[in-house]
């Protein structure tokens, strides 16, 4: 059972590397149990990672993260919200190709 201090908590955000995934690139069962406890207490647990969408989709499926985490996750360093129920990616901001080419030439 969660402490009374958690009654006001509505959302919890989790990074992937070093937080959800341990040093062996595994998701510990203890962590999933804790996230399940949050869910039972009406806390929405959301993954927010710098990982790419394909990498995150692979982890989502491999570890059945949808069983305990909210069905949408944030990836690409906050640039994409992916809805796992509908298979839709919402890109928040695209990089202008012309600006990218200028930056590339400068590097």
PDB file of N, CA, C and O in Angstrom, residues 56-87:
ATOM      1  N   UNK A  56      11.832   1.742 -28.798  1.00  0.00           N
ATOM      2  CA  UNK A  56      10.872   1.716 -27.708  1.00  0.00           C
ATOM      3  C   UNK A  56       9.732   0.742 -27.991  1.00  0.00           C
ATOM      4  O   UNK A  56       9.266   0.047 -27.089  1.00  0.00           O
ATOM      5  N   UNK A  57       9.286   0.674 -29.234  1.00  0.00           N
ATOM      6  CA  UNK A  57       8.226  -0.275 -29.592  1.00  0.00           C
ATOM      7  C   UNK A  57       8.696  -1.707 -29.348  1.00  0.00           C
ATOM      8  O   UNK A  57       7.930  -2.541 -28.852  1.00  0.00           O
ATOM      9  N   UNK A  58       9.947  -1.974 -29.657  1.00  0.00           N
ATOM     10  CA  UNK A  58      10.511  -3.304 -29.436  1.00  0.00           C
ATOM     11  C   UNK A  58      10.514  -3.650 -27.937  1.00  0.00           C
ATOM     12  O   UNK A  58      10.096  -4.746 -27.538  1.00  0.00           O
ATOM     13  N   UNK A  59      10.962  -2.717 -27.109  1.00  0.00           N
ATOM     14  CA  UNK A  59      10.968  -2.943 -25.662  1.00  0.00           C
ATOM     15  C   UNK A  59       9.550  -3.106 -25.119  1.00  0.00           C
ATOM     16  O   UNK A  59       9.299  -3.952 -24.253  1.00  0.00           O
ATOM     17  N   UNK A  60       8.634  -2.302 -25.606  1.00  0.00           N
ATOM     18  CA  UNK A  60       7.246  -2.340 -25.166  1.00  0.00           C
ATOM     19  C   UNK A  60       6.673  -3.748 -25.349  1.00  0.00           C
ATOM     20  O   UNK A  60       6.036  -4.301 -24.455  1.00  0.00           O
ATOM     21  N   UNK A  61       6.910  -4.304 -26.532  1.00  0.00           N
ATOM     22  CA  UNK A  61       6.393  -5.641 -26.840  1.00  0.00           C
ATOM     23  C   UNK A  61       7.154  -6.729 -26.092  1.00  0.00           C
ATOM     24  O   UNK A  61       6.544  -7.639 -25.521  1.00  0.00           O
ATOM     25  N   UNK A  62       8.463  -6.634 -26.091  1.00  0.00           N
ATOM     26  CA  UNK A  62       9.301  -7.679 -25.472  1.00  0.00           C
ATOM     27  C   UNK A  62       8.984  -7.860 -23.992  1.00  0.00           C
ATOM     28  O   UNK A  62       8.924  -8.983 -23.494  1.00  0.00           O
ATOM     29  N   UNK A  63       8.776  -6.754 -23.275  1.00  0.00           N
ATOM     30  CA  UNK A  63       8.574  -6.808 -21.831  1.00  0.00           C
ATOM     31  C   UNK A  63       7.112  -6.622 -21.423  1.00  0.00           C
ATOM     32  O   UNK A  63       6.816  -6.496 -20.242  1.00  0.00           O
ATOM     33  N   UNK A  64       6.188  -6.608 -22.384  1.00  0.00           N
ATOM     34  CA  UNK A  64       4.752  -6.435 -22.097  1.00  0.00           C
ATOM     35  C   UNK A  64       4.502  -5.243 -21.166  1.00  0.00           C
ATOM     36  O   UNK A  64       3.753  -5.336 -20.196  1.00  0.00           O
ATOM     37  N   UNK A  65       5.132  -4.124 -21.485  1.00  0.00           N
ATOM     38  CA  UNK A  65       5.057  -2.951 -20.620  1.00  0.00           C
ATOM     39  C   UNK A  65       3.651  -2.357 -20.554  1.00  0.00           C
ATOM     40  O   UNK A  65       3.296  -1.698 -19.584  1.00  0.00           O
ATOM     41  N   UNK A  66       2.836  -2.638 -21.555  1.00  0.00           N
ATOM     42  CA  UNK A  66       1.475  -2.140 -21.567  1.00  0.00           C
ATOM     43  C   UNK A  66       0.600  -2.696 -20.456  1.00  0.00           C
ATOM     44  O   UNK A  66      -0.468  -2.165 -20.174  1.00  0.00           O
ATOM     45  N   UNK A  67       1.049  -3.759 -19.825  1.00  0.00           N
ATOM     46  CA  UNK A  67       0.272  -4.337 -18.722  1.00  0.00           C
ATOM     47  C   UNK A  67       0.259  -3.428 -17.497  1.00  0.00           C
ATOM     48  O   UNK A  67      -0.666  -3.491 -16.693  1.00  0.00           O
ATOM     49  N   UNK A  68       1.302  -2.612 -17.343  1.00  0.00           N
ATOM     50  CA  UNK A  68       1.376  -1.763 -16.147  1.00  0.00           C
ATOM     51  C   UNK A  68       1.518  -0.276 -16.456  1.00  0.00           C
ATOM     52  O   UNK A  68       1.120   0.559 -15.656  1.00  0.00           O
ATOM     53  N   UNK A  69       2.073   0.055 -17.617  1.00  0.00           N
ATOM     54  CA  UNK A  69       2.274   1.454 -17.970  1.00  0.00           C
ATOM     55  C   UNK A  69       1.103   1.972 -18.808  1.00  0.00           C
ATOM     56  O   UNK A  69       0.392   1.211 -19.461  1.00  0.00           O
ATOM     57  N   UNK A  70       0.942   3.286 -18.795  1.00  0.00           N
ATOM     58  CA  UNK A  70      -0.058   3.962 -19.620  1.00  0.00           C
ATOM     59  C   UNK A  70       0.172   3.596 -21.083  1.00  0.00           C
ATOM     60  O   UNK A  70       1.302   3.392 -21.510  1.00  0.00           O
ATOM     61  N   UNK A  71      -0.893   3.528 -21.869  1.00  0.00           N
ATOM     62  CA  UNK A  71      -0.812   3.037 -23.246  1.00  0.00           C
ATOM     63  C   UNK A  71      -0.117   3.986 -24.231  1.00  0.00           C
ATOM     64  O   UNK A  71       0.100   3.623 -25.378  1.00  0.00           O
ATOM     65  N   UNK A  72       0.230   5.176 -23.778  1.00  0.00           N
ATOM     66  CA  UNK A  72       1.001   6.086 -24.629  1.00  0.00           C
ATOM     67  C   UNK A  72       2.353   6.304 -23.971  1.00  0.00           C
ATOM     68  O   UNK A  72       2.448   6.378 -22.753  1.00  0.00           O
ATOM     69  N   UNK A  73       3.396   6.390 -24.794  1.00  0.00           N
ATOM     70  CA  UNK A  73       4.708   6.719 -24.241  1.00  0.00           C
ATOM     71  C   UNK A  73       5.343   7.839 -25.040  1.00  0.00           C
ATOM     72  O   UNK A  73       4.970   8.100 -26.183  1.00  0.00           O
ATOM     73  N   UNK A  74       6.273   8.516 -24.396  1.00  0.00           N
ATOM     74  CA  UNK A  74       6.994   9.633 -24.998  1.00  0.00           C
ATOM     75  C   UNK A  74       8.385   9.130 -25.355  1.00  0.00           C
ATOM     76  O   UNK A  74       9.051   8.494 -24.534  1.00  0.00           O
ATOM     77  N   UNK A  75       8.827   9.404 -26.582  1.00  0.00           N
ATOM     78  CA  UNK A  75      10.151   8.934 -27.011  1.00  0.00           C
ATOM     79  C   UNK A  75      10.816   9.999 -27.887  1.00  0.00           C
ATOM     80  O   UNK A  75      10.314  11.111 -28.002  1.00  0.00           O
ATOM     81  N   UNK A  76      11.943   9.647 -28.490  1.00  0.00           N
ATOM     82  CA  UNK A  76      12.698  10.573 -29.341  1.00  0.00           C
ATOM     83  C   UNK A  76      13.015  11.874 -28.606  1.00  0.00           C
ATOM     84  O   UNK A  76      12.817  12.960 -29.140  1.00  0.00           O
ATOM     85  N   UNK A  77      13.464  11.741 -27.360  1.00  0.00           N
ATOM     86  CA  UNK A  77      13.808  12.915 -26.543  1.00  0.00           C
ATOM     87  C   UNK A  77      12.635  13.895 -26.419  1.00  0.00           C
ATOM     88  O   UNK A  77      12.817  15.098 -26.460  1.00  0.00           O
ATOM     89  N   UNK A  78      11.439  13.361 -26.288  1.00  0.00           N
ATOM     90  CA  UNK A  78      10.266  14.207 -26.097  1.00  0.00           C
ATOM     91  C   UNK A  78       9.628  14.694 -27.382  1.00  0.00           C
ATOM     92  O   UNK A  78       8.663  15.453 -27.341  1.00  0.00           O
ATOM     93  N   UNK A  79      10.119  14.261 -28.516  1.00  0.00           N
ATOM     94  CA  UNK A  79       9.612  14.751 -29.794  1.00  0.00           C
ATOM     95  C   UNK A  79       8.469  13.913 -30.366  1.00  0.00           C
ATOM     96  O   UNK A  79       7.860  14.285 -31.358  1.00  0.00           O
ATOM     97  N   UNK A  80       8.164  12.785 -29.735  1.00  0.00           N
ATOM     98  CA  UNK A  80       7.142  11.894 -30.277  1.00  0.00           C
ATOM     99  C   UNK A  80       6.322  11.288 -29.138  1.00  0.00           C
ATOM    100  O   UNK A  80       6.887  10.862 -28.123  1.00  0.00           O
ATOM    101  N   UNK A  81       5.025  11.268 -29.313  1.00  0.00           N
ATOM    102  CA  UNK A  81       4.132  10.551 -28.408  1.00  0.00           C
ATOM    103  C   UNK A  81       3.522   9.420 -29.224  1.00  0.00           C
ATOM    104  O   UNK A  81       2.924   9.656 -30.277  1.00  0.00           O
ATOM    105  N   UNK A  82       3.697   8.192 -28.727  1.00  0.00           N
ATOM    106  CA  UNK A  82       3.194   7.030 -29.456  1.00  0.00           C
ATOM    107  C   UNK A  82       2.030   6.401 -28.703  1.00  0.00           C
ATOM    108  O   UNK A  82       2.115   6.127 -27.513  1.00  0.00           O
ATOM    109  N   UNK A  83       0.938   6.183 -29.407  1.00  0.00           N
ATOM    110  CA  UNK A  83      -0.256   5.556 -28.857  1.00  0.00           C
ATOM    111  C   UNK A  83      -0.221   4.076 -29.235  1.00  0.00           C
ATOM    112  O   UNK A  83      -0.421   3.722 -30.399  1.00  0.00           O
ATOM    113  N   UNK A  84       0.041   3.220 -28.259  1.00  0.00           N
ATOM    114  CA  UNK A  84       0.184   1.792 -28.542  1.00  0.00           C
ATOM    115  C   UNK A  84      -1.145   1.126 -28.892  1.00  0.00           C
ATOM    116  O   UNK A  84      -1.153   0.109 -29.570  1.00  0.00           O
ATOM    117  N   UNK A  85      -2.243   1.672 -28.450  1.00  0.00           N
ATOM    118  CA  UNK A  85      -3.557   1.087 -28.759  1.00  0.00           C
ATOM    119  C   UNK A  85      -3.948   1.278 -30.222  1.00  0.00           C
ATOM    120  O   UNK A  85      -4.581   0.432 -30.830  1.00  0.00           O
ATOM    121  N   UNK A  86      -3.580   2.435 -30.772  1.00  0.00           N
ATOM    122  CA  UNK A  86      -3.969   2.747 -32.150  1.00  0.00           C
ATOM    123  C   UNK A  86      -2.800   2.696 -33.131  1.00  0.00           C
ATOM    124  O   UNK A  86      -2.994   2.901 -34.324  1.00  0.00           O
ATOM    125  N   UNK A  87      -1.588   2.464 -32.613  1.00  0.00           N
ATOM    126  CA  UNK A  87      -0.418   2.407 -33.486  1.00  0.00           C
ATOM    127  C   UNK A  87      -0.118   3.732 -34.159  1.00  0.00           C
ATOM    128  O   UNK A  87       0.376   3.771 -35.278  1.00  0.00           O
TER     129      UNK A  87
END
